[in-house]
Coordinates of C-alpha atoms and ligand atoms in Angstrom, one line a residue:
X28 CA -22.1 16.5 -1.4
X29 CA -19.0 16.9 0.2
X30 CA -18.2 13.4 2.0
X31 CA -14.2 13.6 3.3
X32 CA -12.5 10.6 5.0
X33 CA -10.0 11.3 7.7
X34 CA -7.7 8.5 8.5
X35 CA -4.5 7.5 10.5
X36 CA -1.8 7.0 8.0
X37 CA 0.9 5.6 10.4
X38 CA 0.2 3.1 13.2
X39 CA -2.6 4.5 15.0
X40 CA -2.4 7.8 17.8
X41 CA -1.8 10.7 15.2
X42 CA -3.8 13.0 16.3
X43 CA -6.7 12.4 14.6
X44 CA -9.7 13.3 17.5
X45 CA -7.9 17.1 16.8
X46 CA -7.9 16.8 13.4
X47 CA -11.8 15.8 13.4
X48 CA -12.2 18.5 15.8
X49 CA -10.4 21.1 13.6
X50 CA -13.2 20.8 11.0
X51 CA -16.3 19.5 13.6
X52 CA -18.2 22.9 14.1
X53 CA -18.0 23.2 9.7
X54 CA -19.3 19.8 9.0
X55 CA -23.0 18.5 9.4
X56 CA -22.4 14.7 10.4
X57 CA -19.1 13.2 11.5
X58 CA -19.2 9.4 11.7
X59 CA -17.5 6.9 12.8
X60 CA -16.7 4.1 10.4
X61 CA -14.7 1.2 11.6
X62 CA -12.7 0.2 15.0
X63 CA -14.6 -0.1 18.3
X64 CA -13.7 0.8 21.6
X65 CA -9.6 -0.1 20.9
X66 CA -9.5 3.8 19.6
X67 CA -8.4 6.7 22.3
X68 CA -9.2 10.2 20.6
X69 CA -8.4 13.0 22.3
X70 CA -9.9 16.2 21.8
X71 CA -8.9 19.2 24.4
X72 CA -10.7 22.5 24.2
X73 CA -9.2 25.0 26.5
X74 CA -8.5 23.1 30.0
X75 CA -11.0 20.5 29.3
X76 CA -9.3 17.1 27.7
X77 CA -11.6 14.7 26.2
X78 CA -11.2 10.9 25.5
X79 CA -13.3 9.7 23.4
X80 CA -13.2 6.2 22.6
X81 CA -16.7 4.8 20.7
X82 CA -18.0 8.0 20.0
X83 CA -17.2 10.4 17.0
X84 CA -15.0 13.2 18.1
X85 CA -18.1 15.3 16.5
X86 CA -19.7 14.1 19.3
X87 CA -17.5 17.7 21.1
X88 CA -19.0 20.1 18.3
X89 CA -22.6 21.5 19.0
X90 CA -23.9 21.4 15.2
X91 CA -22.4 18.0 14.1
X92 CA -24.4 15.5 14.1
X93 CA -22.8 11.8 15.6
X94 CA -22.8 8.8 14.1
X95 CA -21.5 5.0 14.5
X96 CA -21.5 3.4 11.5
X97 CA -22.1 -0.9 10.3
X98 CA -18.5 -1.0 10.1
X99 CA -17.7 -0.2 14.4
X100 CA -18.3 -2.9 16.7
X101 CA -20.1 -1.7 19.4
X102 CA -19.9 -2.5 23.3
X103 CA -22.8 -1.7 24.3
X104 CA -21.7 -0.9 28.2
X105 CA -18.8 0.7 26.8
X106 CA -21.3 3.2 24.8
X107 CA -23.3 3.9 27.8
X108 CA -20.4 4.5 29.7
X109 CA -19.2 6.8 27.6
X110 CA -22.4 8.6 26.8
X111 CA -23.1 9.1 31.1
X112 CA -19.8 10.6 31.3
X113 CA -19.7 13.6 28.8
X114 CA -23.6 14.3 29.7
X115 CA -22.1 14.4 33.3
X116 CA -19.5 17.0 31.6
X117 CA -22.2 19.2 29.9
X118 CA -22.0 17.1 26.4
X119 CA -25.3 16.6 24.8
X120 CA -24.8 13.1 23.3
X121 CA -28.8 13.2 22.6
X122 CA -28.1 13.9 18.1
X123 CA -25.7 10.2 18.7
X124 CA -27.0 7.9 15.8
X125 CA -26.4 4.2 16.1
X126 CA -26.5 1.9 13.1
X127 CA -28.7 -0.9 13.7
X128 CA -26.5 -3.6 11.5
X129 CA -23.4 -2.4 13.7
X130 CA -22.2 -5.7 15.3
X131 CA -22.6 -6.3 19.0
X132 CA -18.9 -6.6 21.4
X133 CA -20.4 -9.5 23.9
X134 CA -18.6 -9.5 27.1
X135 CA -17.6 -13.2 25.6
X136 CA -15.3 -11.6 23.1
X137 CA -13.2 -9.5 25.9
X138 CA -13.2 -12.9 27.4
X139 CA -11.5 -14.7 24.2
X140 CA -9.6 -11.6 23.8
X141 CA -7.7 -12.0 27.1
X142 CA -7.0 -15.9 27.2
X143 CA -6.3 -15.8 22.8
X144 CA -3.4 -13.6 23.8
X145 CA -2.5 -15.7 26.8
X146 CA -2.7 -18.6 24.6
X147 CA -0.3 -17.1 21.5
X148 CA 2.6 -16.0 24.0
X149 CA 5.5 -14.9 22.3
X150 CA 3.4 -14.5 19.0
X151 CA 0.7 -12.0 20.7
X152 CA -0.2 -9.4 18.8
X153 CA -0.2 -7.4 22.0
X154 CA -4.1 -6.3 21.2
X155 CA -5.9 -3.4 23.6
X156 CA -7.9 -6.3 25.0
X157 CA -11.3 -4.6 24.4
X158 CA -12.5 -7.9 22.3
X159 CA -12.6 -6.1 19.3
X160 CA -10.5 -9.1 17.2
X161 CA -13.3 -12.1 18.5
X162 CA -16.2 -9.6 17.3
X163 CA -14.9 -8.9 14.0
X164 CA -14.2 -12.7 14.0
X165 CA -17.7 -13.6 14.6
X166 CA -18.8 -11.1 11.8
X167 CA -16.7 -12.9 8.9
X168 CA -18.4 -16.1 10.8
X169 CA -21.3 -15.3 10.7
X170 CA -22.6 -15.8 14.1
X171 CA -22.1 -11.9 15.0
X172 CA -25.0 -10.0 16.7
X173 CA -26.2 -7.0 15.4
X174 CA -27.5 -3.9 17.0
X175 CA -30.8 -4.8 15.8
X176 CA -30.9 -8.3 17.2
X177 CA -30.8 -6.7 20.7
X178 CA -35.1 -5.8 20.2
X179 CA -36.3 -9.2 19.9
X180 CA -35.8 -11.5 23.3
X181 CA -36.6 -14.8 20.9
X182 CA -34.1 -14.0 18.6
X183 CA -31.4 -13.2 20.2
X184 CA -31.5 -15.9 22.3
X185 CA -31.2 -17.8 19.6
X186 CA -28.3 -16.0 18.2
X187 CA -26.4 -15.5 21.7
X188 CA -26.8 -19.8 21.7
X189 CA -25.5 -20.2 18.6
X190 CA -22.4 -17.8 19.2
X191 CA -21.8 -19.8 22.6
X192 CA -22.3 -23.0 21.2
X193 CA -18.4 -23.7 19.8
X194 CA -17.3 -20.9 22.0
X195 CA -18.1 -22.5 25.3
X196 CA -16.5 -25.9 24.3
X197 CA -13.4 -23.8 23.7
X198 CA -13.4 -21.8 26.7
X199 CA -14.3 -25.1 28.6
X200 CA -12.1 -27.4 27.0
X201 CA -9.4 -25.8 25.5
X202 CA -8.5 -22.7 27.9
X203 CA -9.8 -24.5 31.1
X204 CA -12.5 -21.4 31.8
X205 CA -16.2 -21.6 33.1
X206 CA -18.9 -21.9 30.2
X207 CA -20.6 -18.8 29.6
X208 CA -24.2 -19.0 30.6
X209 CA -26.7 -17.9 27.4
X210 CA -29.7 -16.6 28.9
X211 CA -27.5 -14.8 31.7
X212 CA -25.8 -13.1 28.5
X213 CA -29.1 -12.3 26.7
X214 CA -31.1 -10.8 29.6
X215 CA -28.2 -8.2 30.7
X216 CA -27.7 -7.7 26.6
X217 CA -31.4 -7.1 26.2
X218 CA -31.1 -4.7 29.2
X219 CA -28.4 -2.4 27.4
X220 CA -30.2 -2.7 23.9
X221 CA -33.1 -0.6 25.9
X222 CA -31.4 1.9 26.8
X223 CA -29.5 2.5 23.3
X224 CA -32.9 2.1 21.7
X225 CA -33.6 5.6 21.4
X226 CA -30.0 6.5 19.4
X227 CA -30.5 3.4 16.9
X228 CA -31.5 4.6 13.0
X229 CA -30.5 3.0 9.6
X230 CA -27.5 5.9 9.3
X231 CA -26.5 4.3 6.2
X232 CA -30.0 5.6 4.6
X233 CA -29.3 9.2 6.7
X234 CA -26.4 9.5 5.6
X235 CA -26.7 8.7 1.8
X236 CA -29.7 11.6 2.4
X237 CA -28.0 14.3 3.9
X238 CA -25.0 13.8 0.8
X239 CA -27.3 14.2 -1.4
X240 CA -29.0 17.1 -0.2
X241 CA -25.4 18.7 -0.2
X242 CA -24.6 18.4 3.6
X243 CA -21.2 17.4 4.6
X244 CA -19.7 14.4 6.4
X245 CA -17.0 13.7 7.8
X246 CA -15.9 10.1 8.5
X247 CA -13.6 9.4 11.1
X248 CA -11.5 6.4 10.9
X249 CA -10.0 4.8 14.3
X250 CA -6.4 3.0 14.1
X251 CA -4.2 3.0 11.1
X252 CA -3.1 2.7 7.3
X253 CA -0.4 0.6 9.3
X254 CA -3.0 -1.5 11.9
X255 CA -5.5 -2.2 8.5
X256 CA -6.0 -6.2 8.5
X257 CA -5.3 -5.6 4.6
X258 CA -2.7 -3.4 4.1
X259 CA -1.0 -3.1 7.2
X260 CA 1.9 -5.2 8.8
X261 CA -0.3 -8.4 8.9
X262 CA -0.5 -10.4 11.3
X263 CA 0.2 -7.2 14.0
X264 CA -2.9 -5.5 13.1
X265 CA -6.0 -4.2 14.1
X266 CA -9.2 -6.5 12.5
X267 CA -11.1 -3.6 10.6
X268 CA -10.3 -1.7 7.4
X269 CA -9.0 1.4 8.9
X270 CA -7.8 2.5 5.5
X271 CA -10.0 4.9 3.1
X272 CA -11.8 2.0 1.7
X273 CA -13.6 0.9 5.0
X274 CA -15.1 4.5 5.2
X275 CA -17.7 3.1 2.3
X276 CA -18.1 -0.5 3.5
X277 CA -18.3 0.8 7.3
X278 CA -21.0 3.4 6.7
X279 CA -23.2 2.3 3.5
X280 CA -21.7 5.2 1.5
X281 CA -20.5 4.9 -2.2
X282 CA -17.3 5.8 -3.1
X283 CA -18.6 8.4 -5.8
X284 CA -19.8 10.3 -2.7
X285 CA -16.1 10.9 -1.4
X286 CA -14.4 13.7 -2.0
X287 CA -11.5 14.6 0.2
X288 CA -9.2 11.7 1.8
X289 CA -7.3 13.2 5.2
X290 CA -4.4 11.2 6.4
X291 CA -3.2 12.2 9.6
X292 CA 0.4 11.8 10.4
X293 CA 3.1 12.3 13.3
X294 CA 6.0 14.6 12.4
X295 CA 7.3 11.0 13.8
X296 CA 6.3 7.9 14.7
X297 CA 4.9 6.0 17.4
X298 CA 3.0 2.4 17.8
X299 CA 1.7 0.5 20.6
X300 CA 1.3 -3.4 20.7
X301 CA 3.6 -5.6 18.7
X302 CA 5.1 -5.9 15.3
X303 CA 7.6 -4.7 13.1
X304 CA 8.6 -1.0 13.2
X305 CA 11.5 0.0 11.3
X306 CA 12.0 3.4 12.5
X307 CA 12.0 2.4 16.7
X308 CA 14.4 4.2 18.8
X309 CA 15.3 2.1 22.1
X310 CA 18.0 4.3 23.5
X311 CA 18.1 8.2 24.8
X312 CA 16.5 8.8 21.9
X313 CA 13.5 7.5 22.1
X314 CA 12.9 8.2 25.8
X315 CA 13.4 11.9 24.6
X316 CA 10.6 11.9 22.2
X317 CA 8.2 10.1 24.4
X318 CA 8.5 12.6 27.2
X319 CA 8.3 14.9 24.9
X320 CA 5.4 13.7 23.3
X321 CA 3.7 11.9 25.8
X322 CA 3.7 8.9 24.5
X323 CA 1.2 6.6 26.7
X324 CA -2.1 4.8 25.3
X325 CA -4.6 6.9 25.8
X326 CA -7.0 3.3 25.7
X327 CA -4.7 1.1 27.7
X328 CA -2.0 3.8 29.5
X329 CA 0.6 1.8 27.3
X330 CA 3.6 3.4 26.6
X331 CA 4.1 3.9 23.1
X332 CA 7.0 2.6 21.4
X333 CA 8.8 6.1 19.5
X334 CA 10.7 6.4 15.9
X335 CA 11.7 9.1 13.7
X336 CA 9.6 9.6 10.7
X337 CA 9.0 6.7 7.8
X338 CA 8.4 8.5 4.4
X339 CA 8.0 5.1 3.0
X340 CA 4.8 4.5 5.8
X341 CA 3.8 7.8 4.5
X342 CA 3.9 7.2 0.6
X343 CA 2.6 3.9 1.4
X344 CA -0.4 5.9 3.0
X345 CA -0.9 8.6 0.3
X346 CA -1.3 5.0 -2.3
X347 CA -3.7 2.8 -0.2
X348 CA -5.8 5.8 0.5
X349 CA -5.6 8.0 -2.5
X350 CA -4.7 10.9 0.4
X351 CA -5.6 14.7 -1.2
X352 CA -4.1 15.9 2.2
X353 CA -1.8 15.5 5.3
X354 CA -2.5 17.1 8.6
X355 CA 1.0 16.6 10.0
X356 CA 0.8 16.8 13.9
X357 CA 2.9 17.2 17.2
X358 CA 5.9 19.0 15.2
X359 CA 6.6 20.9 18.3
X360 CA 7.7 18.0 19.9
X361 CA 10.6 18.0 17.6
X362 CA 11.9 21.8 19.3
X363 CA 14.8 21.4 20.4
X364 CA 16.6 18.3 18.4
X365 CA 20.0 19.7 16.8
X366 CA 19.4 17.0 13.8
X367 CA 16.2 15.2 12.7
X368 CA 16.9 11.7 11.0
X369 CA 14.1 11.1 8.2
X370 CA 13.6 7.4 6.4
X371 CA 13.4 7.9 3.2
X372 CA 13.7 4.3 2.0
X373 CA 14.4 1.1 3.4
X374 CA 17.4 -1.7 3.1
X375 CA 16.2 -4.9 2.9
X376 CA 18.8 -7.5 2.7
X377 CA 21.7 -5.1 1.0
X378 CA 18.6 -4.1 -1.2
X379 CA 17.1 -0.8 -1.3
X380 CA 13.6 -0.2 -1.1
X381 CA 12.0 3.0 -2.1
X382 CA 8.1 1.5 -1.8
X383 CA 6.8 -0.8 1.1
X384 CA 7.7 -4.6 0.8
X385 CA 4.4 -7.1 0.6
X386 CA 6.4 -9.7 2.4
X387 CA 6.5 -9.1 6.1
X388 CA 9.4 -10.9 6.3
X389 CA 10.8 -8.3 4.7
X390 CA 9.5 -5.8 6.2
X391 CA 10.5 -7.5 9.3
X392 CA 13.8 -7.3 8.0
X393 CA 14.0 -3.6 6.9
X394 CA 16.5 -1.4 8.2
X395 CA 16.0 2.7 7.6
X396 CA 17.9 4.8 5.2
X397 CA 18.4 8.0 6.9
X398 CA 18.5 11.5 5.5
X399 CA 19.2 14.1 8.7
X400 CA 17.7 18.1 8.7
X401 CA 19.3 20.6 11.0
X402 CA 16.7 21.0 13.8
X403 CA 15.2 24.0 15.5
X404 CA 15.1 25.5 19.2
X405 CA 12.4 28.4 19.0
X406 CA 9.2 27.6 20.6
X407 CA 6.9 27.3 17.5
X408 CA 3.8 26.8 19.7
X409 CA 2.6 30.3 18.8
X410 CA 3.3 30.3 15.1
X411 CA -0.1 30.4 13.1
X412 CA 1.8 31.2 9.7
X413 CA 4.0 29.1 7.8
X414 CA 6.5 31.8 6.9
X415 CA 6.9 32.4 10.4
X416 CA 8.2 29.4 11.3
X417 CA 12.2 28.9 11.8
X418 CA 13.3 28.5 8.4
X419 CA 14.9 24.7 9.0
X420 CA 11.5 23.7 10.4
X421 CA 9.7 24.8 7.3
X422 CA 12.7 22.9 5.3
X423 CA 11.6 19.5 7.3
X424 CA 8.1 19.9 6.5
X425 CA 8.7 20.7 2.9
X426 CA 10.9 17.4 3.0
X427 CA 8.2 15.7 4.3
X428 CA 5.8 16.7 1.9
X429 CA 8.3 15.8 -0.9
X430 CA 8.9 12.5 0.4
X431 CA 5.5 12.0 1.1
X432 CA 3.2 12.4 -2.1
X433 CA 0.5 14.7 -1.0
X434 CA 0.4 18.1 0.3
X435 CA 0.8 19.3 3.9
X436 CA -2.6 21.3 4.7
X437 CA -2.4 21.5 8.5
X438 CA 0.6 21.6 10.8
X439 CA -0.2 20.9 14.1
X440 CA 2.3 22.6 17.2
X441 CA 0.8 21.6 20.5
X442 CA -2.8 20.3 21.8
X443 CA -5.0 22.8 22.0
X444 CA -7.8 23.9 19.1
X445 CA -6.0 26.9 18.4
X446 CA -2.4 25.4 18.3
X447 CA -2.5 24.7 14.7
X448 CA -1.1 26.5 11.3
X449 CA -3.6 26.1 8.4
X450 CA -1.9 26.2 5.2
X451 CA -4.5 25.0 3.0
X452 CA -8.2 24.8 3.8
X453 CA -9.8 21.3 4.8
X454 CA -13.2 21.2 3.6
X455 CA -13.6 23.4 0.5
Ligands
GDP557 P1 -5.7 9.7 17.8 O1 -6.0 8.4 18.4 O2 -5.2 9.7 16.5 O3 -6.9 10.7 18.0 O4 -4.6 10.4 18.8 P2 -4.5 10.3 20.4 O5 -5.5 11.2 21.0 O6 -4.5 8.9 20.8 O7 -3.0 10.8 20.6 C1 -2.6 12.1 20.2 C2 -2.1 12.9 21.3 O8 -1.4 14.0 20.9 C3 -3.2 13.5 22.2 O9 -2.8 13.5 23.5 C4 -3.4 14.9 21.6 O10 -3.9 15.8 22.6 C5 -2.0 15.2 21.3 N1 -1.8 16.1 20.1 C6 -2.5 16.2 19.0 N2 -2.0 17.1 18.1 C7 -0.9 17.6 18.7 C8 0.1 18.5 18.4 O11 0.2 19.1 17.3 N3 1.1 18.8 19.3 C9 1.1 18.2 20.5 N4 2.1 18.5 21.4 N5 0.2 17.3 20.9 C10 -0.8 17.0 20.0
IMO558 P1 -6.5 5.1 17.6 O1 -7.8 5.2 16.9 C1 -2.9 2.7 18.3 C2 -3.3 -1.7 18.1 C3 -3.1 -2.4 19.4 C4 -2.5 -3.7 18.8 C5 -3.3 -3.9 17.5 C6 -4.5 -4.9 17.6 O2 -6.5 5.7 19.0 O3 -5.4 5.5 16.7 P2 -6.9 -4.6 18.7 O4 -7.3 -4.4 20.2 O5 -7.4 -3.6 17.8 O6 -7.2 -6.0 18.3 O7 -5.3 -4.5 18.8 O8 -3.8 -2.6 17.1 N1 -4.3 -0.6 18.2 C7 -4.0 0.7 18.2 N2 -2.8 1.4 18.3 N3 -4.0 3.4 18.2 C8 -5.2 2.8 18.1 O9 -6.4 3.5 17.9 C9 -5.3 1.4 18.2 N4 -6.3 0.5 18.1 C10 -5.7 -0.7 18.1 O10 -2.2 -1.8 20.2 O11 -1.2 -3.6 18.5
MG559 MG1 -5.5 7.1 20.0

């Protein structure tokens, strides 16, 4: 009963639609856990690039079978959306399976998403905009709406009126924007719970099922150790467990069922939005490494702010998640630097800090230690062997696992399926 969690251990963007991809065609079910429609995955087989943003990155393999899990909040025009467009690209999305208690993104919550941020100026969180924080918000409130609730015209009504009921005195009152009309809202939401009829199941039961009947599954976490409304760098933070935890809450499955925890890292840094991030270049530097990288949202086309690596993130990550492996991504970016800074701890105050401070005022206040490797200049694109990489690269990864906590398994050097160097197996 293999069940193996693959998460972001830095702040989102790691590469983590490869990484599913990497092990997609050897898995049975990949599913999605937590997040919504904030997530850009890419996944690029030969000269084909995909974006996935609801949907598993499974969704690309032929044998996987899909799946959206309780914990996602689902837009349901989004979903459609997405589903029409790889169909129109020779993707069979038909296998997709939809939990039925995965809450509802109303077009309401993009609404409250927009004017919130408005509203907290200079203390936005800088959020993708998708309505993703309202949704979750309305979860915890209880006057969410389900996947199910979208079969019975009665009883969503009901629901849709009692989600609009404070909401359009705020929007009305507060942010001086036009009520939002309830049975305009339920008709066009009945409309799109139609069409995602036939892809809705109790996954939680399928999936519990297939584990136990010794299939694998892969769960696929969206965002970030960093962006987890938990243990991330509260208040700048996503509103879903991103972390390995939220893989159980988010699908139904027990932890006894998980086996392998994945955290996907950078060979540096990036984050989009705002918040602390100790590591940030703002000069040459970190121009470099986003033209290099290509470092824009692949959700919002943001450009994403760069750093060199945070081994304190990093141990942080192997902690919260209990990581048995690191698939440690766009280290070709790196060709070409004569010296690669490292943090390997922070100062706080005149005060060193080995582990992650609690208090984000702290961490607001943390300043990088830096340890620098000599760099490399050989194209390590081709490289599909460890040994065969330029002997300081393999020094910087080594440092990285050392710093780290948890071994390096995968090494990715470029975009592509086959630009990767497999060091130690994902799924056995
Ligand atoms: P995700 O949100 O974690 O799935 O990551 P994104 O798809 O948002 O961003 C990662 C970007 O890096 C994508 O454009 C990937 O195609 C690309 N990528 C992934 N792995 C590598 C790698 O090893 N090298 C390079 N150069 N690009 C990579
Ligand atoms: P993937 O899965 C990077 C960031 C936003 C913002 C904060 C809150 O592609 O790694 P939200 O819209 O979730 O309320 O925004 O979280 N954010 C991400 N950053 N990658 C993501 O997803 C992200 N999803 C949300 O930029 O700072
Ligand atoms: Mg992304």
């Amino acid at each position: 009963m293999p069940g193996i969690v693959l998460i972001g251990a830095q702040w989102g963007d790691e590469g983590k639609g490869k990484a599913t991809d990497l092990i997609g065609t050897k898995v049975d079910y990949v599913a999605r856990f937590n997040g919504g429609n904030n997530a850009g995955h890419t996944v690029v087989v030969g000269d084909e690039s995909y974006a996935l943003h609801l949907l598993p990155s499974g969704i690309i393999s032929p044998t996987a079978t899909p799946v959206i899990g309780n914990g996602v909040v689902v837009d349901p025009e989004v979903l459609l959306e997405e589903i029409d467009g790889l169909e129109s690209r020779g993707v069979d999305c038909s296998r997709l399976l939809l939990s039925e208690s995965a809450h509802i993104i109303a077009p309401y919550h993009r609404v409250l998403d927009k004017v919130t941020e408005r509203f907290l100026g200079k203390h936005k969180i800088g959020t993708t905009g998708r309505g993703i924080g309202p949704a979750y918000a309305d979860k915890i409130n209880r006057v969410g709406i389900r996947v199910h609730d979208l079969f019975n015209a009665e009883h969503l009504h009901d629901k849709v009126e009692a989600s609009l009921h404070q909401k359009n005195q705020m929007l009305v009152k507060l942010y001086n924007r036009r009520p939002i009309d309830v049975d305009q809202t339920t008709d066009e939401l009945l409309k799109l719970g139609e069409r995602l009829k036939p892809y809705v199941a109790n996954t939680s039961l399928v999936l519990n099922k297939a584990l136990d009947e010794g299939k694998t599954v892969l769960f696929e976490g969206g965002q970030a150790t960093m962006l987890d409304v938990d243990h991330g760098t509260y208040p700048f933070v996503t509103s879903s467990n991103p972390t390995a935890g939220g893989a159980c809450t988010g699908t139904g499955v027990g932890p006894t069922k998980i086996t392998r925890v994945i955290g996907v890292s950078k060979a540096y840094v990036t984050r989009v939005g705002e918040g602390p991030f100790p590591t940030e270049l703002f000069g040459e530097d970190g121009e470099w490494l986003r033209a290099q990288g290509h470092e824009y949202g692949v959700t919002t086309g943001r450009p994403r702010r760069c750093g060199w690596f945070d081994a304190v993130v990093n141990r942080y990550a192997s902690q919260v998640n209990g990581l048995t492996d690191i698939v440690l991504t766009k280290l070709d970016v790196l060709t070409g630097l004569k010296e690669i800074p490292i943090c390997v701890a922070y100062s706080v105050n005149g005060e060193r800090h080995d582990d992650m401070p609690t208090d984000q005022a702290e961490f607001a206040a943390a300043k990088p230690i830096y340890e620098t490797m000599p760099g490399w200049t050989e194209d390590i694109s081709q490289v599909h062997a460890f040994e065969d990489l330029p002997q300081t690269c393999q020094d910087y990864v080594k440092r990285l696992e050392e710093l780290s906590g948890c071994r390096i398994s995968v090494i990715g050097t470029g975009p592509q399926r086959d630009h990767i160097i497999q060091i130690n197996s994902l799924i056995d």
